[in-house]
Coordinates of C-alpha atoms and ligand atoms in Angstrom, one line a residue:
X316 CA 6.0 29.8 -17.8
X317 CA 2.3 29.5 -18.5
X318 CA 1.5 27.5 -21.6
X319 CA -0.3 29.2 -24.4
X320 CA -4.0 28.2 -24.6
X321 CA -5.0 27.4 -28.2
X322 CA -8.8 27.6 -28.3
X323 CA -11.9 28.1 -26.2
X324 CA -13.0 25.4 -23.8
X325 CA -15.4 22.7 -25.2
X326 CA -17.2 20.1 -23.2
X327 CA -17.4 17.3 -25.8
X328 CA -18.5 13.8 -24.6
X329 CA -15.9 11.3 -23.3
X330 CA -16.6 7.6 -23.7
X331 CA -15.7 6.8 -20.1
X332 CA -18.4 9.2 -18.7
X333 CA -21.1 7.2 -20.5
X334 CA -23.1 4.7 -18.4
X335 CA -22.7 2.2 -21.3
X336 CA -18.9 2.4 -21.3
X337 CA -17.8 -1.2 -20.4
X338 CA -15.9 -1.3 -17.1
X339 CA -13.0 -3.2 -18.6
X340 CA -12.3 -0.2 -21.0
X341 CA -12.5 2.3 -18.2
X342 CA -10.2 0.1 -16.0
X343 CA -7.7 -0.3 -18.9
X344 CA -7.2 3.5 -19.2
X345 CA -7.1 4.0 -15.4
X346 CA -4.3 1.4 -15.1
X347 CA -2.4 3.3 -17.9
X348 CA -2.9 6.6 -16.0
X349 CA -1.7 5.1 -12.8
X350 CA 1.4 3.9 -14.7
X351 CA 1.9 7.4 -16.1
X352 CA 1.7 9.0 -12.6
X353 CA 4.6 6.6 -11.5
X354 CA 6.8 7.1 -14.5
X355 CA 9.9 9.0 -13.6
X356 CA 12.1 10.2 -16.5
X357 CA 13.8 13.3 -14.9
X358 CA 15.8 14.2 -11.8
X359 CA 12.6 15.8 -10.5
X360 CA 10.9 12.4 -10.1
X361 CA 7.5 11.1 -11.3
X362 CA 4.4 13.3 -11.7
X363 CA 3.2 11.7 -8.4
X364 CA 6.2 12.7 -6.4
X365 CA 6.2 16.2 -7.9
X366 CA 2.4 16.4 -7.0
X367 CA 3.4 15.5 -3.4
X368 CA 5.9 18.5 -3.3
X369 CA 3.3 20.8 -4.8
X370 CA 0.7 19.6 -2.2
X371 CA 3.1 20.0 0.7
X372 CA 4.1 23.5 -0.4
X373 CA 0.5 24.6 -1.0
X374 CA -0.6 23.4 2.5
X375 CA 2.2 25.3 4.1
X376 CA 4.8 22.6 4.8
X377 CA 5.0 19.3 6.7
X378 CA 3.6 20.6 10.1
X379 CA 0.4 21.8 8.4
X380 CA 0.1 18.9 6.1
X381 CA 0.3 16.5 9.0
X382 CA -3.1 17.7 10.3
X383 CA -4.9 16.5 7.1
X384 CA -6.7 13.4 5.9
X385 CA -6.5 13.3 2.1
X386 CA -9.6 12.3 0.0
X387 CA -8.9 11.2 -3.5
X388 CA -12.3 12.1 -4.9
X389 CA -12.1 10.5 -8.3
X390 CA -9.6 7.8 -7.7
X391 CA -9.9 5.6 -10.8
X392 CA -7.4 2.8 -10.3
X393 CA -5.6 4.8 -7.6
X394 CA -3.8 7.3 -9.8
X395 CA -0.9 8.9 -7.9
X396 CA -2.3 8.1 -4.4
X397 CA -0.1 5.0 -3.6
X398 CA 3.1 7.0 -4.4
X399 CA 1.7 10.3 -3.0
X400 CA 1.0 8.5 0.3
X401 CA 4.4 6.9 0.6
X402 CA 6.3 10.0 -0.4
X403 CA 4.2 12.3 1.8
X404 CA 4.5 10.0 4.9
X405 CA 8.3 9.6 4.4
X406 CA 8.6 13.4 4.3
X407 CA 6.4 13.8 7.3
X408 CA 8.4 11.1 9.3
X409 CA 11.6 12.9 8.4
X410 CA 10.2 16.0 10.1
X411 CA 9.0 14.0 13.1
X412 CA 5.3 14.0 12.3
X413 CA 2.9 11.1 12.4
X414 CA 1.7 9.5 9.1
X415 CA -1.5 10.9 7.5
X416 CA -4.3 8.9 5.9
X417 CA -5.6 8.8 2.4
X418 CA -9.1 7.6 1.3
X419 CA -10.0 6.5 -2.2
X420 CA -13.5 7.3 -3.5
X421 CA -15.1 7.3 -7.0
X422 CA -18.4 7.3 -8.8
X423 CA -17.4 4.0 -10.2
X424 CA -15.3 2.4 -7.4
X425 CA -12.6 0.0 -8.8
X426 CA -12.6 -2.3 -5.8
X427 CA -10.2 -4.9 -7.3
X428 CA -7.6 -2.2 -8.0
X429 CA -8.1 -0.6 -4.6
X430 CA -7.9 -3.9 -2.7
X431 CA -4.4 -4.4 -4.1
X432 CA -3.5 -0.8 -3.0
X433 CA -4.8 -1.0 0.6
X434 CA -2.9 -4.3 1.1
X435 CA 0.3 -2.5 0.5
X436 CA -0.4 0.5 2.8
X437 CA -2.0 0.8 6.2
X438 CA -2.6 4.5 5.5
X439 CA -4.9 4.1 2.5
X440 CA -8.5 3.0 2.8
X441 CA -11.4 3.2 0.4
X442 CA -15.2 3.7 0.4
X443 CA -16.8 0.8 -1.5
X444 CA -20.0 2.6 -2.4
X445 CA -20.1 5.1 -5.2
X446 CA -19.6 8.7 -4.2
X447 CA -20.5 11.5 -6.6
X448 CA -17.9 14.2 -6.3
X449 CA -20.6 16.8 -6.9
X450 CA -22.5 15.7 -3.8
X451 CA -19.8 14.5 -1.4
X452 CA -19.8 14.4 2.4
X453 CA -16.9 15.1 4.7
X454 CA -14.9 11.9 5.3
X455 CA -12.1 13.1 7.5
X456 CA -12.1 11.7 11.1
X457 CA -13.1 14.2 13.7
X458 CA -10.1 16.3 14.8
X459 CA -8.5 15.9 11.3
X460 CA -8.6 18.5 8.6
X461 CA -9.8 17.3 5.1
X462 CA -8.1 17.9 1.8
X463 CA -10.0 16.8 -1.3
X464 CA -7.8 15.9 -4.2
X465 CA -9.0 15.8 -7.8
X466 CA -6.5 13.9 -10.0
X467 CA -7.0 14.2 -13.8
X468 CA -10.7 14.4 -13.2
X469 CA -11.8 18.0 -12.8
X470 CA -12.3 18.3 -16.6
X471 CA -15.0 15.6 -16.3
X472 CA -17.3 18.1 -14.7
X473 CA -19.4 20.5 -16.8
X474 CA -19.4 24.0 -15.3
X475 CA -22.5 23.3 -13.2
X476 CA -21.0 20.2 -11.6
X477 CA -17.6 21.8 -11.3
X478 CA -19.2 24.7 -9.4
X479 CA -20.8 22.2 -6.9
X480 CA -17.5 20.4 -6.5
X481 CA -15.7 23.6 -5.6
X482 CA -18.5 25.0 -3.5
X483 CA -18.6 21.8 -1.5
X484 CA -14.8 21.8 -1.0
X485 CA -15.0 25.4 0.3
X486 CA -18.0 24.7 2.6
X487 CA -17.0 21.3 4.0
X488 CA -13.2 20.9 3.8
X489 CA -10.0 22.8 4.7
X490 CA -8.2 22.5 1.5
X491 CA -8.5 21.1 -2.1
X492 CA -6.1 20.4 -4.9
X493 CA -6.8 19.8 -8.6
X494 CA -4.2 18.2 -10.8
X495 CA -4.6 18.0 -14.5
X496 CA -2.3 16.9 -17.4
X497 CA -4.7 17.4 -20.3
X498 CA -5.3 21.0 -21.5
X499 CA -5.9 23.1 -24.7
X500 CA -2.1 23.6 -25.0
X501 CA 0.5 22.3 -27.4
X502 CA 2.5 20.4 -24.7
X503 CA -0.6 18.7 -23.4
X504 CA -1.8 17.7 -26.9
X505 CA 1.6 16.2 -27.6
X506 CA 1.8 14.4 -24.3
X507 CA -1.7 13.0 -24.8
X508 CA -0.5 11.7 -28.2
X509 CA 2.3 9.8 -26.5
X510 CA -0.1 8.4 -23.9
X511 CA -2.5 7.2 -26.7
X512 CA 0.4 5.5 -28.5
X513 CA 1.7 4.0 -25.3
X514 CA -1.4 1.8 -25.2
X515 CA 0.3 -0.6 -27.6
X516 CA 2.9 -1.2 -24.9
X517 CA 0.9 -1.0 -21.7
X518 CA -1.6 -3.6 -23.0
X519 CA 1.3 -6.0 -23.3
X520 CA 2.4 -5.2 -19.7
X521 CA -1.0 -5.3 -18.1
X522 CA -2.8 -7.9 -20.2
X523 CA -0.3 -10.0 -22.1
X524 CA -2.2 -13.1 -20.9
X525 CA -5.5 -11.9 -22.3
X526 CA -6.5 -12.7 -25.9
X527 CA -9.5 -10.4 -25.5
X528 CA -7.4 -7.4 -24.8
X529 CA -4.7 -8.3 -27.4
X530 CA -7.5 -8.7 -30.0
X531 CA -9.1 -5.4 -29.1
X532 CA -5.8 -3.5 -29.1
X533 CA -3.9 -4.8 -32.0
X534 CA -6.4 -6.4 -34.4
X535 CA -9.6 -4.5 -33.9
X536 CA -8.2 -1.3 -32.4
X537 CA -11.1 -0.4 -30.1
X538 CA -8.8 0.3 -27.2
X539 CA -6.5 2.8 -29.0
X540 CA -9.6 4.5 -30.6
X541 CA -11.1 4.9 -27.1
X542 CA -7.8 6.3 -25.8
X543 CA -7.6 8.8 -28.7
X544 CA -11.2 10.0 -28.3
X545 CA -11.1 10.4 -24.5
X546 CA -7.5 11.8 -24.5
X547 CA -8.1 14.5 -27.0
X548 CA -11.6 15.3 -25.6
X549 CA -10.0 15.6 -22.2
X550 CA -7.6 18.2 -23.6
X551 CA -10.5 20.3 -25.0
X552 CA -12.1 20.3 -21.6
X553 CA -9.1 21.6 -19.7
X554 CA -9.6 24.8 -17.7
X555 CA -7.2 27.8 -17.1
X556 CA -6.8 29.0 -13.6
X557 CA -9.0 32.0 -14.4
X558 CA -11.8 29.8 -15.7
X559 CA -11.5 27.6 -12.6
X560 CA -11.6 30.4 -10.1
X561 CA -14.5 32.1 -12.1
X562 CA -16.5 29.0 -11.1
X563 CA -16.2 30.1 -7.5
X564 CA -16.4 33.9 -8.0
X565 CA -19.7 33.4 -9.9
X566 CA -21.3 31.9 -6.7
X567 CA -22.0 34.9 -4.4
X568 CA -23.1 32.6 -1.6
X569 CA -19.7 30.9 -1.4
X570 CA -17.6 32.8 1.2
X571 CA -14.0 32.9 0.1
X572 CA -12.8 35.3 2.7
X573 CA -10.8 32.7 4.6
X574 CA -9.4 31.0 1.5
X575 CA -6.2 31.4 -0.4
X576 CA -6.3 30.2 -4.0
X577 CA -3.1 29.5 -6.0
X578 CA -2.2 27.7 -9.3
X579 CA 0.8 26.8 -11.4
X580 CA 2.2 24.4 -13.9
X581 CA 5.4 22.5 -14.5
X582 CA 6.9 19.8 -16.7
X583 CA 6.4 16.6 -14.7
X584 CA 7.1 14.1 -17.5
X585 CA 9.6 14.7 -20.2
X586 CA 9.4 15.9 -22.9
X587 CA 5.9 17.4 -23.0
X588 CA 3.9 16.3 -19.9
X589 CA 2.8 19.4 -18.1
X590 CA 1.2 19.1 -14.7
X591 CA -1.3 21.9 -14.1
X592 CA -2.4 22.5 -10.5
X593 CA -5.0 24.6 -8.8
X594 CA -5.0 24.8 -5.0
X595 CA -7.3 26.2 -2.3
X596 CA -6.4 26.3 1.3
X597 CA -8.3 27.7 4.3
X598 CA -6.0 30.3 5.9
Ligands
SAM1457 C1 -9.5 10.1 -16.0 S1 -10.0 9.3 -14.6 C2 -8.7 9.7 -13.4 C3 -8.5 8.6 -12.5 C4 -7.4 8.9 -11.4 N1 -7.7 9.9 -10.6 C5 -6.0 9.1 -12.0 O1 -5.5 10.1 -11.9 O2 -5.5 8.2 -12.7 C6 -11.3 10.2 -14.1 C7 -12.1 9.6 -12.9 O3 -13.1 10.4 -12.5 C8 -14.2 9.6 -12.0 N2 -15.4 10.5 -12.0 C9 -16.0 11.0 -13.1 N3 -17.1 11.7 -12.7 C10 -17.2 11.6 -11.3 C11 -18.1 12.0 -10.3 N4 -19.1 12.8 -10.6 N5 -17.8 11.7 -9.0 C12 -16.7 10.9 -8.7 N6 -15.9 10.5 -9.6 C13 -16.1 10.8 -10.9 C14 -14.2 8.5 -13.0 O4 -14.9 7.4 -12.5 C15 -12.7 8.2 -13.2 O5 -12.3 7.3 -12.2

């Protein structure tokens, strides 16, 4: 069932998009998001494993998926990619296909987080230089199809930037997938509230040794205030499927004749965490 959208889209400012945002604050929230992607509290598995199923289904099954290289275009601290890669490659192996590769890129590369990830998987690499998702280049090896994935980041783009992101995907790749968990809906606003409050626990997990982080979470609550601003602003920036596809339909020079667009949503994290997805695949 499609969630009820409460109010028109707004593009308010997120702290993490500002050049003055300290990198430690950005990294703090990206680690928490990566943790959210891995959290499994239902028989359907974590949001990351559910995202893998959606991706496989959208691409047309394991045989078709095995032809792709997957580019995580706004990777943050890695988001779902480590789990997406291991789940995807296990499923491909079960069907007799070779493993596929994943590449992490971002406008603000988090090299220290990515180094830890690539050490654990020979099928994940990263690009160390900043790549702006509104001006990307094709990264898949010759002979491999490219699928660009946008995890919890498409709402960062204003309509002009979002149009460029989608046009570039249509013109220079073979598939794209957008996953979002923030939206102008009641379940997303409630899930975001849980994520904001979870900072009081995740800080202990990730930074229990750091008086700096403990001080700025529990005594001077800069970290929770940052989570609240960016979390709720992210919700106001969510797009419906119609609003997303209109960004393509409004560009007459973008040829969609070979493309199939689809979308959907499902509860990926109980009780409120809806995963919204928007897929484009070259037929
Ligand atoms: C909310 S974080 C999501 C991180 C990760 N994908 C996840 O799911 O946990 C949004 C990410 O988008 C990146 N980003 C924002 N604007 C970008 C742009 N123009 N090009 C590339 N990355 C961008 C940010 O640096 C940040 O890492």
